[in-house]
Amino acid sequence: MADNTHMYREIKNALHAQLVSYLNGLGERVDVYKVPYQNIAEFPAVCLELDRRRKPKKGVGVKELQLDMVVWVYTDILDAEDAEEECLRVLEIVEDAIESDKRLGGACHYLSIDDEAEFGTVQTGEASFLQGARLPVHITKRFV
């Protein structure tokens, strides 16, 4: 069986690079992490998380890798209303960044953003963030 972890790594790195480049181009001071909940020092922050991976059978000689990623947006603003507003603002920019190249520079064949994003207080292990947004992203890569 072939090891396709390099494809996952390539896609995640391309998504990370696209977010960083877009945010830097706008002059936004947002750190982007390749994994979730990693000792975040500055806020707002964006983290990438692999949620699910599938390799459906498509046909003779046609294979596909499908990834469900979650793009997290975090803020540590104390006022709940201000925190929600900042999450919404950063999330809109992140969505624009992701949609700026739905092929991630050729790393995948297509990506789409889920129509629904979730908002609320996020607590994971010892990490606690006042407000967060969870944006599902679906990525497809065909290979032989």
CSV table of N, CA and C in Angstrom, one decimal, residues 1-139:
chain,number,residue,atom,x,y,z
A,1,MET,N,0.8,-1.2,0.0
A,1,MET,CA,0.0,0.0,0.0
A,1,MET,C,0.9,1.2,0.0
A,2,ALA,N,0.5,2.2,-0.8
A,2,ALA,CA,1.3,3.4,-1.0
A,2,ALA,C,1.1,4.3,0.3
A,3,ASP,N,2.2,5.0,0.6
A,3,ASP,CA,2.1,6.0,1.7
A,3,ASP,C,1.9,7.4,1.1
A,4,ASN,N,0.7,7.9,1.4
A,4,ASN,CA,0.3,9.2,0.8
A,4,ASN,C,0.4,10.3,1.9
A,5,THR,N,1.2,10.2,2.9
A,5,THR,CA,1.3,11.2,3.9
A,5,THR,C,2.0,12.5,3.4
A,6,HIS,N,2.8,12.3,2.4
A,6,HIS,CA,3.5,13.4,1.7
A,6,HIS,C,2.4,14.4,1.1
A,7,MET,N,1.3,13.8,0.6
A,7,MET,CA,0.3,14.6,-0.1
A,7,MET,C,-0.4,15.4,1.0
A,8,TYR,N,-0.7,14.8,2.1
A,8,TYR,CA,-1.4,15.5,3.2
A,8,TYR,C,-0.5,16.7,3.7
A,9,ARG,N,0.8,16.4,3.9
A,9,ARG,CA,1.8,17.4,4.3
A,9,ARG,C,1.9,18.5,3.3
A,10,GLU,N,1.9,18.2,2.0
A,10,GLU,CA,2.0,19.2,0.9
A,10,GLU,C,0.7,20.1,1.0
A,11,ILE,N,-0.4,19.5,1.1
A,11,ILE,CA,-1.7,20.3,1.1
A,11,ILE,C,-1.7,21.2,2.4
A,12,LYS,N,-1.4,20.6,3.5
A,12,LYS,CA,-1.4,21.4,4.8
A,12,LYS,C,-0.4,22.6,4.7
A,13,ASN,N,0.8,22.3,4.2
A,13,ASN,CA,1.8,23.4,4.0
A,13,ASN,C,1.3,24.4,3.1
A,14,ALA,N,0.6,24.0,2.0
A,14,ALA,CA,0.1,25.0,1.0
A,14,ALA,C,-1.0,25.9,1.6
A,15,LEU,N,-1.9,25.3,2.4
A,15,LEU,CA,-2.9,26.0,3.0
A,15,LEU,C,-2.3,27.0,4.0
A,16,HIS,N,-1.4,26.5,4.8
A,16,HIS,CA,-0.7,27.4,5.8
A,16,HIS,C,0.0,28.6,5.0
A,17,ALA,N,0.7,28.3,4.0
A,17,ALA,CA,1.4,29.3,3.3
A,17,ALA,C,0.5,30.4,2.6
A,18,GLN,N,-0.7,29.9,2.1
A,18,GLN,CA,-1.6,30.7,1.5
A,18,GLN,C,-2.3,31.7,2.5
A,19,LEU,N,-2.6,31.2,3.7
A,19,LEU,CA,-3.1,32.0,4.8
A,19,LEU,C,-2.1,33.0,5.2
A,20,VAL,N,-0.9,32.6,5.5
A,20,VAL,CA,0.2,33.5,6.0
A,20,VAL,C,0.4,34.6,4.9
A,21,SER,N,0.5,34.3,3.7
A,21,SER,CA,0.8,35.2,2.6
A,21,SER,C,-0.3,36.3,2.5
A,22,TYR,N,-1.6,35.8,2.5
A,22,TYR,CA,-2.7,36.7,2.4
A,22,TYR,C,-2.8,37.6,3.6
A,23,LEU,N,-2.7,37.1,4.8
A,23,LEU,CA,-2.8,37.9,6.0
A,23,LEU,C,-1.6,38.9,6.0
A,24,ASN,N,-0.4,38.5,5.7
A,24,ASN,CA,0.7,39.5,5.6
A,24,ASN,C,0.5,40.5,4.6
A,25,GLY,N,-0.1,40.1,3.4
A,25,GLY,CA,-0.4,41.1,2.4
A,25,GLY,C,-1.4,42.2,2.8
A,26,LEU,N,-2.2,41.9,3.7
A,26,LEU,CA,-3.2,42.8,4.3
A,26,LEU,C,-2.6,43.6,5.5
A,27,GLY,N,-1.5,43.2,5.9
A,27,GLY,CA,-0.9,43.8,7.1
A,27,GLY,C,-1.5,43.4,8.4
A,28,GLU,N,-2.2,42.2,8.4
A,28,GLU,CA,-2.9,41.7,9.6
A,28,GLU,C,-1.9,41.0,10.4
A,29,ARG,N,-1.9,41.3,11.7
A,29,ARG,CA,-1.0,40.6,12.7
A,29,ARG,C,-1.7,39.4,13.3
A,30,VAL,N,-1.7,38.3,12.5
A,30,VAL,CA,-2.3,37.1,12.9
A,30,VAL,C,-1.3,35.9,12.7
A,31,ASP,N,-1.0,35.2,13.8
A,31,ASP,CA,-0.2,34.0,13.7
A,31,ASP,C,-1.0,32.9,13.2
A,32,VAL,N,-0.4,32.1,12.3
A,32,VAL,CA,-1.0,30.9,11.7
A,32,VAL,C,-0.2,29.7,12.1
A,33,TYR,N,-0.8,28.7,12.8
A,33,TYR,CA,-0.2,27.5,13.3
A,33,TYR,C,-0.6,26.3,12.5
A,34,LYS,N,0.3,25.4,12.2
A,34,LYS,CA,0.0,24.2,11.4
A,34,LYS,C,-0.8,23.1,12.2
A,35,VAL,N,-0.8,23.3,13.5
A,35,VAL,CA,-1.5,22.3,14.4
A,35,VAL,C,-2.3,23.1,15.4
A,36,PRO,N,-3.4,22.5,16.0
A,36,PRO,CA,-4.2,23.2,16.9
A,36,PRO,C,-3.6,23.2,18.3
A,37,TYR,N,-4.0,24.3,19.1
A,37,TYR,CA,-3.7,24.4,20.5
A,37,TYR,C,-2.2,24.3,20.9
A,38,GLN,N,-1.4,25.0,20.2
A,38,GLN,CA,0.1,24.9,20.4
A,38,GLN,C,0.6,26.2,21.1
A,39,ASN,N,0.5,26.3,22.4
A,39,ASN,CA,1.1,27.4,23.1
A,39,ASN,C,1.0,28.7,22.4
A,40,ILE,N,-0.2,29.1,22.1
A,40,ILE,CA,-0.4,30.4,21.4
A,40,ILE,C,0.0,31.6,22.2
A,41,ALA,N,0.9,32.3,21.6
A,41,ALA,CA,1.5,33.5,22.4
A,41,ALA,C,0.8,34.8,22.0
A,42,GLU,N,0.4,34.9,20.8
A,42,GLU,CA,-0.2,36.2,20.3
A,42,GLU,C,-1.6,35.9,19.7
A,43,PHE,N,-2.5,36.8,19.9
A,43,PHE,CA,-3.9,36.7,19.4
A,43,PHE,C,-4.2,37.9,18.6
A,44,PRO,N,-5.1,37.8,17.6
A,44,PRO,CA,-5.8,36.6,17.2
A,44,PRO,C,-4.8,35.6,16.6
A,45,ALA,N,-5.3,34.4,16.5
A,45,ALA,CA,-4.5,33.3,16.0
A,45,ALA,C,-5.4,32.4,15.1
A,46,VAL,N,-4.7,31.7,14.2
A,46,VAL,CA,-5.4,30.8,13.3
A,46,VAL,C,-4.7,29.4,13.4
A,47,CYS,N,-5.4,28.3,13.6
A,47,CYS,CA,-4.8,27.0,13.6
A,47,CYS,C,-5.4,26.1,12.6
A,48,LEU,N,-4.7,25.1,12.1
A,48,LEU,CA,-5.2,24.1,11.2
A,48,LEU,C,-5.2,22.8,11.9
A,49,GLU,N,-6.3,22.0,11.6
A,49,GLU,CA,-6.5,20.7,12.2
A,49,GLU,C,-7.1,19.8,11.2
A,50,LEU,N,-6.5,18.6,11.1
A,50,LEU,CA,-7.1,17.5,10.3
A,50,LEU,C,-8.2,16.9,11.1
A,51,ASP,N,-9.4,16.9,10.5
A,51,ASP,CA,-10.6,16.3,11.1
A,51,ASP,C,-10.8,14.9,10.6
A,52,ARG,N,-10.8,14.7,9.3
A,52,ARG,CA,-11.0,13.4,8.7
A,52,ARG,C,-10.3,13.3,7.4
A,53,ARG,N,-9.9,12.0,7.1
A,53,ARG,CA,-9.3,11.7,5.8
A,53,ARG,C,-10.0,10.5,5.2
A,54,ARG,N,-10.3,10.6,3.9
A,54,ARG,CA,-10.9,9.5,3.2
A,54,ARG,C,-10.2,9.2,1.9
A,55,LYS,N,-10.2,8.0,1.4
A,55,LYS,CA,-9.6,7.6,0.1
A,55,LYS,C,-10.7,6.8,-0.6
A,56,PRO,N,-11.7,7.4,-1.1
A,56,PRO,CA,-12.8,6.7,-1.8
A,56,PRO,C,-12.3,6.0,-3.1
A,57,LYS,N,-13.0,4.9,-3.4
A,57,LYS,CA,-12.7,4.2,-4.7
A,57,LYS,C,-13.5,4.9,-5.8
A,58,LYS,N,-12.7,5.4,-6.8
A,58,LYS,CA,-13.4,6.2,-7.8
A,58,LYS,C,-13.5,5.4,-9.1
A,59,GLY,N,-12.6,4.5,-9.4
A,59,GLY,CA,-12.7,3.8,-10.7
A,59,GLY,C,-11.3,3.2,-11.0
A,60,VAL,N,-11.2,2.6,-12.2
A,60,VAL,CA,-10.0,2.0,-12.6
A,60,VAL,C,-8.9,3.1,-12.8
A,61,GLY,N,-7.9,2.9,-12.0
A,61,GLY,CA,-6.7,3.8,-12.1
A,61,GLY,C,-6.9,5.3,-11.5
A,62,VAL,N,-8.1,5.5,-11.0
A,62,VAL,CA,-8.4,6.9,-10.4
A,62,VAL,C,-8.6,6.7,-8.9
A,63,LYS,N,-7.7,7.5,-8.2
A,63,LYS,CA,-7.8,7.5,-6.8
A,63,LYS,C,-8.0,8.9,-6.3
A,64,GLU,N,-8.5,9.0,-5.1
A,64,GLU,CA,-8.7,10.4,-4.6
A,64,GLU,C,-8.4,10.4,-3.1
A,65,LEU,N,-7.9,11.5,-2.7
A,65,LEU,CA,-7.7,11.8,-1.3
A,65,LEU,C,-8.6,12.9,-0.9
A,66,GLN,N,-9.4,12.7,0.1
A,66,GLN,CA,-10.3,13.8,0.6
A,66,GLN,C,-10.0,14.1,2.0
A,67,LEU,N,-9.8,15.3,2.3
A,67,LEU,CA,-9.4,15.8,3.6
A,67,LEU,C,-10.5,16.8,4.1
A,68,ASP,N,-10.9,16.5,5.4
A,68,ASP,CA,-11.7,17.5,6.1
A,68,ASP,C,-10.8,18.2,7.1
A,69,MET,N,-10.5,19.4,6.8
A,69,MET,CA,-9.7,20.2,7.7
A,69,MET,C,-10.6,21.2,8.5
A,70,VAL,N,-10.1,21.6,9.7
A,70,VAL,CA,-10.8,22.6,10.4
A,70,VAL,C,-9.8,23.8,10.6
A,71,VAL,N,-10.3,25.0,10.2
A,71,VAL,CA,-9.5,26.2,10.4
A,71,VAL,C,-10.1,26.9,11.6
A,72,TRP,N,-9.3,27.0,12.7
A,72,TRP,CA,-9.8,27.6,13.9
A,72,TRP,C,-9.3,29.0,14.0
A,73,VAL,N,-10.1,29.9,14.5
A,73,VAL,CA,-9.8,31.3,14.7
A,73,VAL,C,-10.0,31.6,16.2
A,74,TYR,N,-8.9,32.1,16.9
A,74,TYR,CA,-9.0,32.3,18.3
A,74,TYR,C,-8.7,33.8,18.6
A,75,THR,N,-9.4,34.2,19.7
A,75,THR,CA,-9.1,35.6,20.2
A,75,THR,C,-9.1,35.5,21.7
A,76,ASP,N,-8.4,36.4,22.4
A,76,ASP,CA,-8.4,36.4,23.9
A,76,ASP,C,-8.9,37.7,24.5
A,77,ILE,N,-9.8,38.3,23.7
A,77,ILE,CA,-10.4,39.6,24.2
A,77,ILE,C,-11.4,39.2,25.3
A,78,LEU,N,-11.3,40.0,26.4
A,78,LEU,CA,-12.1,39.7,27.6
A,78,LEU,C,-13.6,40.0,27.4
A,79,ASP,N,-13.9,41.1,26.8
A,79,ASP,CA,-15.3,41.4,26.5
A,79,ASP,C,-15.9,40.5,25.5
A,80,ALA,N,-17.0,39.7,25.9
A,80,ALA,CA,-17.6,38.7,25.0
A,80,ALA,C,-18.0,39.3,23.7
A,81,GLU,N,-18.7,40.4,23.7
A,81,GLU,CA,-19.2,41.0,22.4
A,81,GLU,C,-18.0,41.5,21.5
A,82,ASP,N,-17.0,42.1,22.1
A,82,ASP,CA,-15.8,42.5,21.3
A,82,ASP,C,-15.1,41.3,20.8
A,83,ALA,N,-15.0,40.2,21.6
A,83,ALA,CA,-14.3,39.0,21.2
A,83,ALA,C,-15.1,38.4,20.0
A,84,GLU,N,-16.4,38.3,20.1
A,84,GLU,CA,-17.2,37.8,19.0
A,84,GLU,C,-17.0,38.6,17.7
A,85,GLU,N,-17.0,39.9,17.8
A,85,GLU,CA,-16.8,40.8,16.7
A,85,GLU,C,-15.4,40.6,16.0
A,86,GLU,N,-14.4,40.4,16.9
A,86,GLU,CA,-13.0,40.2,16.3
A,86,GLU,C,-12.9,38.9,15.6
A,87,CYS,N,-13.6,37.8,16.2
A,87,CYS,CA,-13.6,36.5,15.6
A,87,CYS,C,-14.3,36.6,14.2
A,88,LEU,N,-15.4,37.3,14.1
A,88,LEU,CA,-16.1,37.4,12.9
A,88,LEU,C,-15.2,38.2,11.8
A,89,ARG,N,-14.5,39.2,12.3
A,89,ARG,CA,-13.7,40.0,11.4
A,89,ARG,C,-12.6,39.2,10.8
A,90,VAL,N,-11.8,38.5,11.7
A,90,VAL,CA,-10.7,37.6,11.3
A,90,VAL,C,-11.2,36.5,10.4
A,91,LEU,N,-12.3,35.9,10.8
A,91,LEU,CA,-12.9,34.7,10.0
A,91,LEU,C,-13.2,35.2,8.6
A,92,GLU,N,-13.8,36.3,8.4
A,92,GLU,CA,-14.1,36.8,7.1
A,92,GLU,C,-12.8,36.9,6.2
A,93,ILE,N,-11.7,37.4,6.8
A,93,ILE,CA,-10.4,37.5,6.1
A,93,ILE,C,-9.9,36.2,5.8
A,94,VAL,N,-10.0,35.2,6.8
A,94,VAL,CA,-9.5,33.9,6.6
A,94,VAL,C,-10.3,33.2,5.4
A,95,GLU,N,-11.6,33.4,5.4
A,95,GLU,CA,-12.4,32.8,4.3
A,95,GLU,C,-11.9,33.4,2.9
A,96,ASP,N,-11.7,34.7,2.9
A,96,ASP,CA,-11.2,35.3,1.6
A,96,ASP,C,-9.9,34.7,1.2
A,97,ALA,N,-9.0,34.5,2.2
A,97,ALA,CA,-7.7,34.0,2.0
A,97,ALA,C,-7.8,32.6,1.4
A,98,ILE,N,-8.6,31.7,2.0
A,98,ILE,CA,-8.8,30.4,1.5
A,98,ILE,C,-9.3,30.3,0.1
A,99,GLU,N,-10.3,31.2,-0.1
A,99,GLU,CA,-11.0,31.2,-1.4
A,99,GLU,C,-10.2,31.9,-2.5
A,100,SER,N,-9.1,32.6,-2.1
A,100,SER,CA,-8.3,33.3,-3.1
A,100,SER,C,-7.6,32.3,-4.1
A,101,ASP,N,-7.4,31.1,-3.7
A,101,ASP,CA,-6.9,30.0,-4.6
A,101,ASP,C,-7.4,28.7,-4.2
A,102,LYS,N,-8.5,28.2,-4.8
A,102,LYS,CA,-9.1,27.0,-4.3
A,102,LYS,C,-8.4,25.7,-4.8
A,103,ARG,N,-7.2,25.9,-5.4
A,103,ARG,CA,-6.3,24.8,-5.8
A,103,ARG,C,-5.0,24.8,-5.0
A,104,LEU,N,-4.9,25.8,-4.1
A,104,LEU,CA,-3.7,25.9,-3.2
A,104,LEU,C,-2.4,25.8,-4.0
A,105,GLY,N,-2.4,26.6,-5.1
A,105,GLY,CA,-1.2,26.6,-5.9
A,105,GLY,C,-0.9,25.3,-6.6
A,106,GLY,N,-1.9,24.5,-6.8
A,106,GLY,CA,-1.7,23.2,-7.4
A,106,GLY,C,-1.6,22.0,-6.5
A,107,ALA,N,-1.6,22.3,-5.2
A,107,ALA,CA,-1.4,21.2,-4.2
A,107,ALA,C,-2.6,20.3,-4.1
A,108,CYS,N,-3.8,20.8,-4.5
A,108,CYS,CA,-5.0,20.0,-4.5
A,108,CYS,C,-5.8,20.3,-5.8
A,109,HIS,N,-6.9,19.6,-6.0
A,109,HIS,CA,-7.7,19.8,-7.2
A,109,HIS,C,-8.8,20.8,-6.9
A,110,TYR,N,-9.3,20.8,-5.6
A,110,TYR,CA,-10.4,21.7,-5.3
A,110,TYR,C,-10.5,21.7,-3.8
A,111,LEU,N,-10.9,22.9,-3.3
A,111,LEU,CA,-11.3,23.0,-1.9
A,111,LEU,C,-12.6,23.8,-1.8
A,112,SER,N,-13.3,23.5,-0.7
A,112,SER,CA,-14.6,24.3,-0.5
A,112,SER,C,-14.7,24.6,1.0
A,113,ILE,N,-15.3,25.7,1.3
A,113,ILE,CA,-15.5,26.0,2.7
A,113,ILE,C,-17.0,25.7,3.0
A,114,ASP,N,-17.1,25.1,4.2
A,114,ASP,CA,-18.5,24.7,4.7
A,114,ASP,C,-19.3,26.0,4.8
A,115,ASP,N,-20.6,25.9,4.5
A,115,ASP,CA,-21.5,27.1,4.6
A,115,ASP,C,-21.7,27.5,6.0
A,116,GLU,N,-21.4,26.7,7.0
A,116,GLU,CA,-21.7,27.0,8.4
A,116,GLU,C,-20.4,27.1,9.2
A,117,ALA,N,-20.1,28.1,9.9
A,117,ALA,CA,-19.0,28.2,10.9
A,117,ALA,C,-19.6,28.3,12.3
A,118,GLU,N,-18.9,27.7,13.2
A,118,GLU,CA,-19.4,27.7,14.6
A,118,GLU,C,-18.6,28.7,15.4
A,119,PHE,N,-19.3,29.3,16.4
A,119,PHE,CA,-18.7,30.3,17.2
A,119,PHE,C,-19.0,29.9,18.7
A,120,GLY,N,-18.1,30.3,19.6
A,120,GLY,CA,-18.3,30.2,21.0
A,120,GLY,C,-17.0,30.1,21.8
A,121,THR,N,-17.2,29.8,23.1
A,121,THR,CA,-16.1,29.7,24.0
A,121,THR,C,-15.4,28.4,23.7
A,122,VAL,N,-14.1,28.4,23.6
A,122,VAL,CA,-13.3,27.1,23.3
A,122,VAL,C,-12.5,26.8,24.5
A,123,GLN,N,-12.6,25.5,24.9
A,123,GLN,CA,-11.7,25.0,26.0
A,123,GLN,C,-11.3,23.6,25.6
A,124,THR,N,-9.9,23.4,25.5
A,124,THR,CA,-9.4,22.2,25.2
A,124,THR,C,-8.2,21.9,26.1
A,125,GLY,N,-8.3,20.8,26.9
A,125,GLY,CA,-7.3,20.5,27.8
A,125,GLY,C,-7.1,21.6,28.7
A,126,GLU,N,-5.8,22.0,28.9
A,126,GLU,CA,-5.5,23.2,29.7
A,126,GLU,C,-5.6,24.5,29.0
A,127,ALA,N,-5.7,24.4,27.7
A,127,ALA,CA,-5.9,25.7,26.9
A,127,ALA,C,-7.3,26.2,27.0
A,128,SER,N,-7.5,27.5,27.2
A,128,SER,CA,-8.8,28.1,27.3
A,128,SER,C,-8.7,29.4,26.5
A,129,PHE,N,-9.6,29.5,25.6
A,129,PHE,CA,-9.7,30.7,24.8
A,129,PHE,C,-11.1,31.3,25.0
A,130,LEU,N,-11.2,32.6,25.1
A,130,LEU,CA,-12.5,33.2,25.4
A,130,LEU,C,-13.4,33.0,24.2
A,131,GLN,N,-13.0,33.2,23.0
A,131,GLN,CA,-13.9,33.1,21.9
A,131,GLN,C,-13.1,32.4,20.7
A,132,GLY,N,-13.8,31.6,20.0
A,132,GLY,CA,-13.3,30.9,18.9
A,132,GLY,C,-14.3,30.7,17.8
A,133,ALA,N,-13.8,30.5,16.6
A,133,ALA,CA,-14.6,30.1,15.4
A,133,ALA,C,-14.0,28.9,14.8
A,134,ARG,N,-14.9,28.0,14.4
A,134,ARG,CA,-14.5,26.7,13.7
A,134,ARG,C,-15.0,26.7,12.3
A,135,LEU,N,-14.1,26.7,11.3
A,135,LEU,CA,-14.5,26.7,9.9
A,135,LEU,C,-14.1,25.5,9.2
A,136,PRO,N,-15.0,24.6,8.9
A,136,PRO,CA,-14.7,23.4,8.1
A,136,PRO,C,-14.3,23.7,6.7
A,137,VAL,N,-13.3,23.0,6.2
A,137,VAL,CA,-12.8,23.1,4.9
A,137,VAL,C,-12.6,21.7,4.3
A,138,HIS,N,-13.2,21.5,3.1
A,138,HIS,CA,-13.1,20.2,2.4
A,138,HIS,C,-12.1,20.3,1.3
A,139,ILE,N,-11.2,19.4,1.2
A,139,ILE,CA,-10.1,19.4,0.2
A,139,ILE,C,-10.1,18.1,-0.6
